[in-house]
Coordinates of C-alpha atoms in Angstrom, one line a residue:
Chain A
M1 CA -9.9 -8.1 15.8
N2 CA -7.3 -10.5 17.3
R3 CA -9.0 -13.4 15.3
L4 CA -8.8 -11.7 12.2
A5 CA -5.0 -11.0 12.5
Y6 CA -4.5 -14.7 13.1
L7 CA -6.5 -15.3 9.9
V8 CA -4.2 -13.1 8.0
V9 CA -1.2 -14.8 9.4
I10 CA -2.6 -18.2 8.5
G11 CA -3.6 -17.1 5.2
I12 CA -0.1 -15.8 4.4
A13 CA 1.7 -18.6 6.1
L14 CA -0.1 -21.4 4.4
P15 CA 0.8 -20.6 0.7
A16 CA 4.3 -19.9 1.6
F17 CA 4.6 -23.6 3.0
A18 CA 3.1 -25.1 0.1
Q19 CA 5.7 -23.5 -2.0
D20 CA 8.4 -25.2 -0.1
A21 CA 10.6 -22.9 2.0
R22 CA 12.7 -25.4 2.8
K23 CA 16.5 -24.8 2.2
S24 CA 19.8 -26.7 2.1
G25 CA 22.5 -25.3 4.4
F26 CA 24.2 -24.6 1.3
D27 CA 22.1 -21.7 0.5
F28 CA 23.1 -20.1 3.7
M29 CA 26.7 -20.1 2.9
G30 CA 28.8 -17.5 1.3
P31 CA 30.0 -17.6 -2.3
D32 CA 33.6 -18.8 -1.4
T33 CA 32.2 -21.9 0.6
Q34 CA 29.8 -22.6 -2.0
A35 CA 32.5 -22.6 -4.8
M36 CA 34.2 -25.0 -2.6
Q37 CA 31.8 -27.5 -2.4
K38 CA 30.7 -27.1 -6.2
D39 CA 34.0 -28.2 -7.5
D40 CA 35.0 -31.8 -7.0
L41 CA 38.6 -31.0 -7.5
A42 CA 38.8 -28.4 -4.9
N43 CA 36.3 -29.9 -2.3
P44 CA 38.5 -31.5 0.6
G45 CA 35.5 -33.7 1.1
M46 CA 36.2 -35.6 -1.8
L47 CA 39.5 -36.8 -0.4
S48 CA 37.3 -39.0 1.8
V49 CA 35.3 -40.1 -0.8
L50 CA 38.3 -41.1 -2.9
E51 CA 39.7 -43.0 0.1
G52 CA 36.3 -44.8 0.5
E53 CA 36.4 -45.9 -3.1
A54 CA 39.7 -47.7 -2.3
L55 CA 38.5 -49.2 0.8
W56 CA 35.3 -50.4 -1.0
K57 CA 37.6 -52.3 -3.7
A58 CA 40.0 -53.7 -1.0
N59 CA 39.5 -57.0 0.6
A60 CA 38.9 -56.9 4.3
G61 CA 38.7 -59.3 7.5
T62 CA 38.6 -63.2 7.7
S63 CA 36.4 -63.3 4.8
Q64 CA 38.9 -61.9 2.2
K65 CA 36.2 -60.1 0.4
S66 CA 35.7 -56.6 -0.4
C67 CA 32.4 -54.5 -0.4
A68 CA 32.9 -54.8 -4.2
S69 CA 32.9 -58.7 -4.0
C70 CA 29.2 -58.6 -3.0
H71 CA 28.0 -55.0 -4.1
D72 CA 30.1 -54.8 -7.3
D73 CA 30.0 -51.4 -9.0
A74 CA 28.9 -48.9 -6.2
T75 CA 28.0 -46.3 -8.7
Q76 CA 24.9 -48.7 -9.8
S77 CA 24.3 -50.8 -6.9
I78 CA 24.4 -48.5 -4.2
K79 CA 22.7 -45.6 -5.8
G80 CA 19.8 -44.0 -3.9
V81 CA 20.8 -46.0 -0.7
A82 CA 21.9 -43.4 1.5
A83 CA 18.7 -41.4 0.5
R84 CA 16.9 -44.2 2.2
Y85 CA 18.7 -44.3 5.5
P86 CA 17.9 -44.7 8.6
A87 CA 16.1 -47.9 7.7
F88 CA 14.4 -50.8 9.8
D89 CA 17.0 -53.6 10.1
E90 CA 15.4 -57.3 9.8
T91 CA 18.3 -58.8 11.6
T92 CA 18.1 -56.7 14.7
Q93 CA 14.7 -55.7 14.3
A94 CA 15.9 -52.0 15.1
P95 CA 16.4 -48.9 13.2
L96 CA 19.8 -48.8 11.8
D97 CA 21.7 -45.7 10.3
L98 CA 23.9 -45.9 7.4
A99 CA 27.1 -46.1 9.3
G100 CA 25.6 -48.6 11.5
R101 CA 24.8 -50.8 8.5
I102 CA 28.5 -50.3 7.1
I103 CA 29.7 -51.6 10.6
Q104 CA 27.4 -54.5 10.5
C105 CA 28.7 -55.4 6.7
R106 CA 32.2 -55.1 8.1
T107 CA 31.9 -57.3 11.1
E108 CA 29.4 -59.8 10.1
R109 CA 29.8 -60.2 6.4
Q110 CA 33.4 -59.5 5.9
G111 CA 34.7 -60.6 9.4
A112 CA 36.7 -57.6 9.8
P113 CA 36.9 -55.6 13.4
A114 CA 34.2 -52.9 13.8
P115 CA 35.3 -49.7 12.3
Q116 CA 35.1 -46.8 14.7
R117 CA 32.2 -44.3 14.9
E118 CA 33.8 -41.2 13.5
G119 CA 36.8 -42.7 12.7
R120 CA 38.6 -42.2 9.3
E121 CA 37.7 -45.8 7.8
L122 CA 34.0 -45.2 8.5
L123 CA 33.9 -41.9 7.6
A124 CA 35.5 -42.8 4.1
L125 CA 33.2 -45.7 3.5
T126 CA 29.9 -43.8 4.6
S127 CA 30.9 -40.7 2.0
Y128 CA 31.8 -42.9 -0.7
V129 CA 28.3 -44.6 -0.2
A130 CA 26.5 -41.3 0.3
H131 CA 28.4 -39.8 -2.5
Q132 CA 26.5 -42.2 -4.8
S133 CA 23.3 -40.7 -4.0
R134 CA 24.3 -37.2 -4.6
D135 CA 21.7 -35.1 -6.7
L136 CA 18.9 -37.8 -5.7
P137 CA 16.0 -36.7 -3.5
I138 CA 16.2 -37.7 0.2
A139 CA 13.3 -40.6 0.3
P140 CA 13.0 -41.9 3.7
P141 CA 11.2 -45.7 3.9
K142 CA 7.7 -45.5 4.6
D143 CA 8.1 -48.2 7.0
A144 CA 5.3 -48.4 9.8
R145 CA 8.0 -50.1 12.1
L146 CA 10.0 -46.9 12.1
A147 CA 7.0 -45.2 13.4
S148 CA 7.7 -45.1 17.2
T149 CA 11.3 -44.0 16.5
R150 CA 10.4 -41.3 13.9
A151 CA 7.9 -40.0 16.9
Q152 CA 10.9 -40.2 19.2
G153 CA 12.9 -38.0 16.9
A154 CA 10.2 -35.6 16.6
A155 CA 9.9 -35.3 20.5
L156 CA 13.7 -34.9 20.8
Y157 CA 13.8 -32.3 18.4
S158 CA 11.4 -30.0 20.1
T159 CA 12.3 -30.9 23.6
R160 CA 14.0 -27.9 25.6
M161 CA 17.6 -29.5 26.8
G162 CA 20.6 -28.5 28.6
Q163 CA 21.7 -25.3 30.8
L164 CA 20.5 -22.8 28.3
N165 CA 17.1 -24.6 27.9
F166 CA 17.1 -24.7 24.2
S167 CA 15.2 -27.3 21.7
C168 CA 16.5 -27.8 18.1
A169 CA 13.4 -26.3 16.9
Q170 CA 13.8 -22.7 18.6
C171 CA 16.9 -22.2 16.4
H172 CA 16.2 -24.0 13.3
D173 CA 12.4 -23.7 12.9
D174 CA 11.5 -20.5 14.8
N175 CA 15.0 -18.6 14.1
A176 CA 16.0 -20.3 10.7
G177 CA 17.4 -17.4 8.4
G178 CA 18.3 -15.4 11.4
H179 CA 21.9 -15.4 12.8
L180 CA 23.9 -16.5 15.8
G181 CA 26.8 -14.2 16.2
A182 CA 27.9 -13.6 12.6
A183 CA 26.7 -17.2 11.6
P184 CA 23.3 -17.5 9.7
I185 CA 21.2 -20.2 11.2
P186 CA 20.4 -22.6 8.8
Q187 CA 17.1 -25.0 8.7
A188 CA 18.9 -28.3 9.8
H189 CA 18.3 -30.3 6.7
P190 CA 20.8 -33.2 6.8
T191 CA 21.5 -32.8 3.1
G192 CA 25.3 -33.5 2.7
Y193 CA 26.6 -35.7 5.4
P194 CA 29.2 -36.9 5.8
L195 CA 30.2 -33.4 5.3
Y196 CA 33.8 -31.2 5.2
R197 CA 33.2 -28.6 8.1
L198 CA 35.9 -26.0 7.7
E199 CA 35.4 -25.4 11.6
W200 CA 36.4 -29.2 12.1
Q201 CA 39.3 -29.1 9.1
A202 CA 37.9 -32.5 8.8
L203 CA 35.0 -34.6 7.3
G204 CA 32.3 -35.5 10.1
S205 CA 28.9 -37.1 10.4
L206 CA 25.6 -35.8 11.3
Q207 CA 25.8 -37.4 14.7
R208 CA 29.2 -35.4 15.2
R209 CA 27.1 -32.4 14.3
F210 CA 24.5 -33.3 16.8
R211 CA 27.2 -33.4 19.6
N212 CA 28.4 -30.2 18.6
C213 CA 24.9 -28.5 18.8
L214 CA 24.3 -30.2 22.2
S215 CA 27.4 -29.0 23.7
G216 CA 26.6 -25.4 22.5
M217 CA 23.1 -25.9 24.5
R218 CA 25.3 -27.0 27.3
A219 CA 23.0 -30.3 27.3
E220 CA 24.4 -33.9 27.6
P221 CA 25.5 -35.1 24.3
I222 CA 23.8 -38.3 22.6
A223 CA 26.1 -41.0 21.7
A224 CA 27.1 -41.8 18.1
G225 CA 24.9 -44.7 16.8
S226 CA 22.5 -44.6 20.0
K227 CA 18.9 -45.0 19.9
E228 CA 18.3 -41.2 20.3
A229 CA 21.1 -40.5 17.6
I230 CA 19.4 -42.7 15.2
A231 CA 15.8 -41.3 16.1
L232 CA 16.9 -37.7 15.7
E233 CA 18.6 -38.5 12.1
L234 CA 15.5 -40.3 11.2
F235 CA 13.1 -37.4 12.1
L236 CA 15.5 -35.0 10.0
M237 CA 15.8 -37.1 7.1
E238 CA 11.8 -37.3 7.0
R239 CA 11.8 -33.7 7.5
A240 CA 14.0 -33.1 4.7
A241 CA 12.2 -35.6 2.2
G242 CA 12.5 -34.6 -1.3
I243 CA 15.4 -32.3 -1.0
H244 CA 18.6 -33.5 -3.0
L245 CA 21.6 -34.9 -1.2
E246 CA 24.9 -33.0 -1.7
T247 CA 27.5 -35.4 -0.2
P248 CA 30.1 -34.6 0.3
A249 CA 28.9 -31.1 1.2
V250 CA 31.2 -28.3 2.7
R251 CA 30.0 -26.1 5.6
P252 CA 31.7 -23.4 7.6
Chain B
M1 CA 40.8 -28.5 50.1
N2 CA 37.8 -27.6 48.0
T3 CA 38.3 -25.3 45.0
T4 CA 35.9 -22.2 45.4
R5 CA 34.1 -21.0 42.3
R6 CA 36.6 -18.0 42.1
Q7 CA 39.5 -20.0 42.4
F8 CA 38.4 -22.1 39.7
S9 CA 37.7 -19.3 37.3
L10 CA 41.0 -17.8 38.0
L11 CA 42.5 -21.1 37.5
A12 CA 40.7 -21.7 34.4
A13 CA 41.7 -17.9 33.1
G14 CA 45.2 -18.8 33.9
A15 CA 45.1 -22.0 32.1
S16 CA 43.4 -20.5 29.0
F17 CA 45.7 -17.5 29.0
A18 CA 48.6 -20.1 28.9
L19 CA 47.2 -21.7 25.8
V20 CA 46.4 -18.7 24.0
A21 CA 49.9 -17.2 24.7
P22 CA 51.9 -18.7 21.9
A23 CA 54.1 -15.8 20.2
R24 CA 52.0 -14.0 17.6
A25 CA 53.1 -12.3 14.4
T26 CA 52.9 -8.6 14.7
P27 CA 53.0 -6.0 11.8
D28 CA 56.7 -5.7 12.5
S29 CA 57.5 -9.4 12.5
M30 CA 55.8 -9.3 9.2
K31 CA 58.1 -6.5 8.0
A32 CA 61.0 -8.5 9.1
S33 CA 59.8 -11.5 7.0
I34 CA 59.2 -9.6 4.0
Q35 CA 62.8 -8.0 4.5
A36 CA 63.9 -11.6 4.4
F37 CA 62.1 -12.3 1.2
T38 CA 63.4 -9.2 -0.8
G39 CA 67.0 -8.9 0.9
G40 CA 65.8 -5.5 2.0
K41 CA 65.1 -4.2 -1.6
P42 CA 62.4 -1.7 -2.0
V43 CA 58.9 -3.1 -2.9
K44 CA 56.5 -1.0 -5.3
E45 CA 52.7 -1.3 -5.1
G46 CA 51.3 -2.7 -8.2
R47 CA 51.2 -5.3 -11.0
V48 CA 49.9 -7.8 -8.3
K49 CA 46.4 -8.7 -8.3
F50 CA 45.5 -10.3 -5.1
D51 CA 42.0 -11.8 -4.7
I52 CA 40.8 -12.7 -1.3
S53 CA 37.4 -12.4 0.2
L54 CA 36.9 -9.0 2.3
L55 CA 34.7 -11.1 4.9
V56 CA 35.2 -14.7 5.9
E57 CA 33.1 -17.5 7.5
N58 CA 35.8 -19.5 9.1
G59 CA 39.4 -18.5 9.4
N60 CA 40.2 -22.1 9.3
S61 CA 40.2 -22.1 5.2
V62 CA 40.4 -18.6 3.3
P63 CA 40.8 -19.1 -0.5
L64 CA 43.1 -16.7 -2.1
S65 CA 44.6 -16.1 -5.4
V66 CA 47.5 -14.0 -6.8
L67 CA 47.8 -13.0 -10.4
V68 CA 51.2 -10.9 -11.4
D69 CA 51.0 -9.0 -14.7
S70 CA 53.9 -10.6 -16.4
P71 CA 55.1 -11.8 -20.0
M72 CA 56.5 -15.0 -18.2
T73 CA 59.3 -15.0 -20.9
K74 CA 63.0 -16.4 -20.1
D75 CA 64.3 -12.6 -19.6
N76 CA 61.0 -11.2 -18.1
H77 CA 59.2 -13.4 -15.5
V78 CA 57.9 -13.7 -11.9
T79 CA 60.5 -15.9 -10.1
R80 CA 58.5 -16.0 -6.6
I81 CA 55.4 -15.0 -4.9
G82 CA 55.4 -14.6 -1.1
I83 CA 52.3 -14.3 1.0
F84 CA 52.7 -12.7 4.4
N85 CA 50.2 -11.8 7.5
E86 CA 50.3 -9.8 10.5
K87 CA 48.4 -11.9 13.4
N88 CA 48.7 -15.4 12.8
P89 CA 51.2 -17.3 15.2
L90 CA 53.9 -16.8 12.4
P91 CA 54.4 -14.1 9.7
D92 CA 55.1 -16.5 6.7
V93 CA 52.2 -17.9 5.0
A94 CA 53.7 -19.5 1.8
I95 CA 56.2 -18.8 -0.9
F96 CA 55.7 -20.1 -4.3
N97 CA 58.5 -20.3 -7.0
L98 CA 57.7 -20.0 -10.9
T99 CA 59.5 -20.4 -14.0
P100 CA 59.1 -19.3 -17.5
R101 CA 57.4 -22.6 -18.0
S102 CA 54.3 -21.4 -15.7
G103 CA 53.0 -19.5 -18.8
R104 CA 51.2 -17.3 -16.4
A105 CA 52.1 -15.8 -13.0
Q106 CA 49.1 -17.3 -11.4
I107 CA 48.8 -19.3 -8.2
A108 CA 45.7 -20.1 -5.8
T109 CA 45.5 -21.8 -2.4
R110 CA 43.7 -21.7 1.0
M111 CA 45.0 -20.1 4.2
R112 CA 44.2 -19.9 7.9
L113 CA 43.5 -16.6 9.5
N114 CA 43.7 -16.2 13.1
D115 CA 41.8 -12.8 13.1
T116 CA 40.9 -9.9 11.1
Q117 CA 44.2 -8.4 9.4
F118 CA 46.0 -7.5 6.6
I119 CA 47.3 -9.8 4.1
T120 CA 50.2 -9.1 1.9
A121 CA 51.3 -10.8 -1.4
I122 CA 54.9 -9.8 -2.9
A123 CA 55.9 -10.9 -6.3
E124 CA 59.6 -11.1 -7.0
M125 CA 60.6 -10.5 -10.7
S126 CA 63.6 -11.8 -12.5
D127 CA 65.1 -8.6 -12.6
G128 CA 65.4 -8.5 -9.0
T129 CA 62.4 -5.9 -8.6
Y130 CA 59.3 -6.4 -6.1
F131 CA 55.8 -5.7 -6.5
S132 CA 53.1 -6.1 -3.8
A133 CA 49.6 -6.0 -3.2
K134 CA 47.7 -6.0 0.2
S135 CA 44.4 -6.9 1.4
E136 CA 42.3 -6.5 4.7
V137 CA 40.2 -9.8 5.4
I138 CA 37.6 -9.5 8.5
V139 CA 37.1 -13.0 10.1
T140 CA 34.0 -13.6 11.6
M141 CA 33.8 -16.2 14.5
P142 CA 31.7 -19.1 13.9
A143 CA 28.8 -19.7 16.4
C144 CA 29.1 -23.2 17.0
V145 CA 32.5 -24.4 17.9
E146 CA 33.1 -28.0 19.2
E147 CA 33.5 -28.5 22.8
Chain C
M1 CA 47.1 -43.6 3.9
A2 CA 47.4 -40.1 2.7
R3 CA 45.8 -39.3 -0.9
A4 CA 45.7 -36.5 -3.2
L5 CA 43.4 -35.3 -5.7
I6 CA 45.3 -33.8 -8.9
N7 CA 43.5 -32.3 -11.8
V8 CA 45.6 -32.1 -15.0
P9 CA 43.3 -31.5 -18.3
Q10 CA 43.1 -34.9 -20.4
K11 CA 44.1 -33.5 -23.4
S12 CA 45.9 -30.2 -24.4
K13 CA 47.3 -28.3 -27.4
R14 CA 50.9 -27.7 -27.6
G15 CA 51.8 -24.3 -26.1
E16 CA 48.4 -23.8 -24.2
I17 CA 48.5 -22.8 -20.6
I18 CA 47.1 -25.4 -18.5
E19 CA 45.7 -25.0 -14.7
I20 CA 46.6 -27.6 -12.5
K21 CA 44.8 -28.0 -9.3
T22 CA 46.2 -30.4 -6.3
L23 CA 44.6 -31.3 -3.0
M24 CA 46.6 -33.3 -0.6
S25 CA 45.0 -35.0 2.4
H26 CA 46.9 -34.1 5.3
P27 CA 46.0 -32.3 8.7
M28 CA 48.6 -29.3 8.5
E29 CA 49.0 -29.7 12.4
T30 CA 50.3 -26.1 13.3
G31 CA 52.1 -27.3 16.6
F32 CA 50.2 -24.2 18.2
R33 CA 47.1 -26.2 19.4
P34 CA 46.7 -27.9 22.5
G35 CA 45.2 -31.7 22.4
M36 CA 42.8 -33.1 24.9
D37 CA 45.5 -33.6 27.4
G38 CA 46.4 -29.9 27.4
Q39 CA 49.9 -30.6 25.8
L40 CA 50.4 -28.9 22.6
I41 CA 50.2 -31.3 19.5
P42 CA 53.4 -31.4 17.9
R43 CA 53.7 -29.9 14.4
D44 CA 53.0 -31.8 11.3
I45 CA 52.9 -30.1 8.3
I46 CA 53.9 -30.3 4.6
E47 CA 56.8 -28.0 3.8
K48 CA 57.7 -28.4 0.6
F49 CA 55.7 -29.1 -2.7
V50 CA 57.3 -29.7 -6.0
C51 CA 55.9 -30.5 -9.7
T52 CA 58.2 -31.7 -12.3
Y53 CA 57.2 -32.0 -15.9
N54 CA 59.0 -34.7 -18.0
G55 CA 61.8 -34.4 -15.3
E56 CA 62.0 -30.6 -15.3
V57 CA 60.9 -28.6 -11.9
V58 CA 58.1 -26.2 -13.4
F59 CA 56.7 -25.4 -10.0
S60 CA 57.4 -25.5 -6.5
A61 CA 56.2 -24.0 -3.2
Q62 CA 57.3 -23.8 0.4
L63 CA 54.3 -23.9 3.0
H64 CA 54.0 -23.0 6.5
P65 CA 51.5 -23.7 9.2
A66 CA 49.2 -20.9 7.9
I67 CA 48.3 -23.0 4.9
T68 CA 44.9 -24.7 5.3
A69 CA 44.3 -28.5 6.6
N70 CA 44.3 -30.7 3.2
P71 CA 46.4 -28.2 1.2
F72 CA 45.1 -26.8 -1.9
I73 CA 47.5 -25.6 -4.5
S74 CA 46.7 -24.3 -7.9
F75 CA 49.1 -23.2 -10.6
T76 CA 49.8 -23.1 -14.2
T77 CA 52.2 -24.5 -16.8
I78 CA 52.6 -24.6 -20.8
A79 CA 51.8 -27.9 -22.3
T80 CA 54.9 -28.8 -24.0
D81 CA 55.0 -32.3 -24.8
S82 CA 53.2 -35.5 -23.8
G83 CA 54.6 -37.1 -20.6
T84 CA 54.3 -37.2 -17.0
L85 CA 53.8 -34.8 -14.2
V86 CA 55.2 -35.9 -10.8
F87 CA 53.8 -34.2 -7.9
S88 CA 55.6 -34.6 -4.5
W89 CA 54.8 -33.2 -0.8
T90 CA 57.4 -33.4 1.7
D91 CA 56.7 -32.9 5.4
N92 CA 58.7 -31.5 8.2
K93 CA 60.1 -35.0 9.2
G94 CA 61.2 -35.3 5.8
E95 CA 58.8 -37.9 4.4
T96 CA 57.6 -37.4 0.8
Q97 CA 54.7 -38.6 -0.7
V98 CA 54.5 -38.7 -4.5
Q99 CA 51.8 -39.0 -7.0
T100 CA 52.0 -38.8 -10.8
A101 CA 49.8 -37.8 -13.9
S102 CA 50.2 -38.3 -17.3
I103 CA 49.5 -35.5 -19.8
Q104 CA 48.7 -35.7 -23.6
V105 CA 49.8 -32.9 -25.7
E106 CA 48.7 -32.7 -29.3

């Protein structure tokens, strides 16, 4: 009887999975917040995109070159790039996230000081670059050299952590669609980063969101740009493959 | 001397009280603010359509809009729209100054809400009369706050 | 480097009522929040917003700390003539930031 029950459950669960039950955090928001994201003239995240555009075109560092000096028109050259990050970096022979790539360009190619993680300059440039991939499907690289990092991210995602002894998966897989307090629990697909969070009253990165979740779990936060943070980001992008990017998203 | 756990939580409670303590608007201080806006003139209900969500996801950014029924001519128009609240640290939210060149008495903005409360919108007409609408907004607390 | 997003319809008909949306990059620090050191972060807010249309004030607003960070203000005006709309945001220290937009009226 028990075995039969399992079979019935599996029988129901499989077709549902095949239909793709994955949803962006957008679908869990109220109509007011959705409207704020959808209108580019009312979306406060667009202020960072605008600032990023100006930075893209401005000369920086000892090279006196701008991003545009090499990459030209971002609306063409950078289209789809954010959907493929984190990626394997040839020079350092290590996985690199999009913000890390921008820091690398700034320091090594433009001869400018390294922009700070979570600082205004890096967020503006990252949101401008990611915005060029809006409405494109997340397409993580099929690079075999990323396999171990992806596995590390998957392990982190399901590892119980902190004083509350929670894993990411317990909320975002097992209880997604449920509520924590009055707030709906989304499926944790990183579709709109950097995004404008009303709670932050500012734009922030996915890795800031990690820190936020981890401190909620009473766990030790992982540093932005660290191996662990990039591994978790890589795993989440793989898990969200095919879902369209929304940068700059708005979330409560 | 080591601080015991009980002493620590007392200290922490004292500290957090001190942080949360700054004066808050009250229904009375909102009334005083409205009196200052109207110069004590009577306020009638009506003519003001106040659009704000009943339930908001985050009190940091609550969209609202106000539309006042007025021909917006030189002789008959809305001169000001004031927004007031009763539980934020201060009762005033914003005052919008309109002109016959506005064409329509309509504004939209976003406000912060400290807590579930009544928000009042008051329109001042060019003939010196005042009309109002109020709305209760329920603010839910976000589950994952930072730090 | 503060920035603003302003939406004025590209072309409008004479006499048409147009909606103008403005979004200003600003923290709107209330003065009621403690910082990392436990001290209150000083108030830093936009207090006054003014829109002029070919030199004449058509709309203005006084803002208090209850207005959201990156203040959003939307209002209407009648398209009268082609020309320039000037938007200014003044903070509580008296500093003003100005942006302009052109309007085409047929």
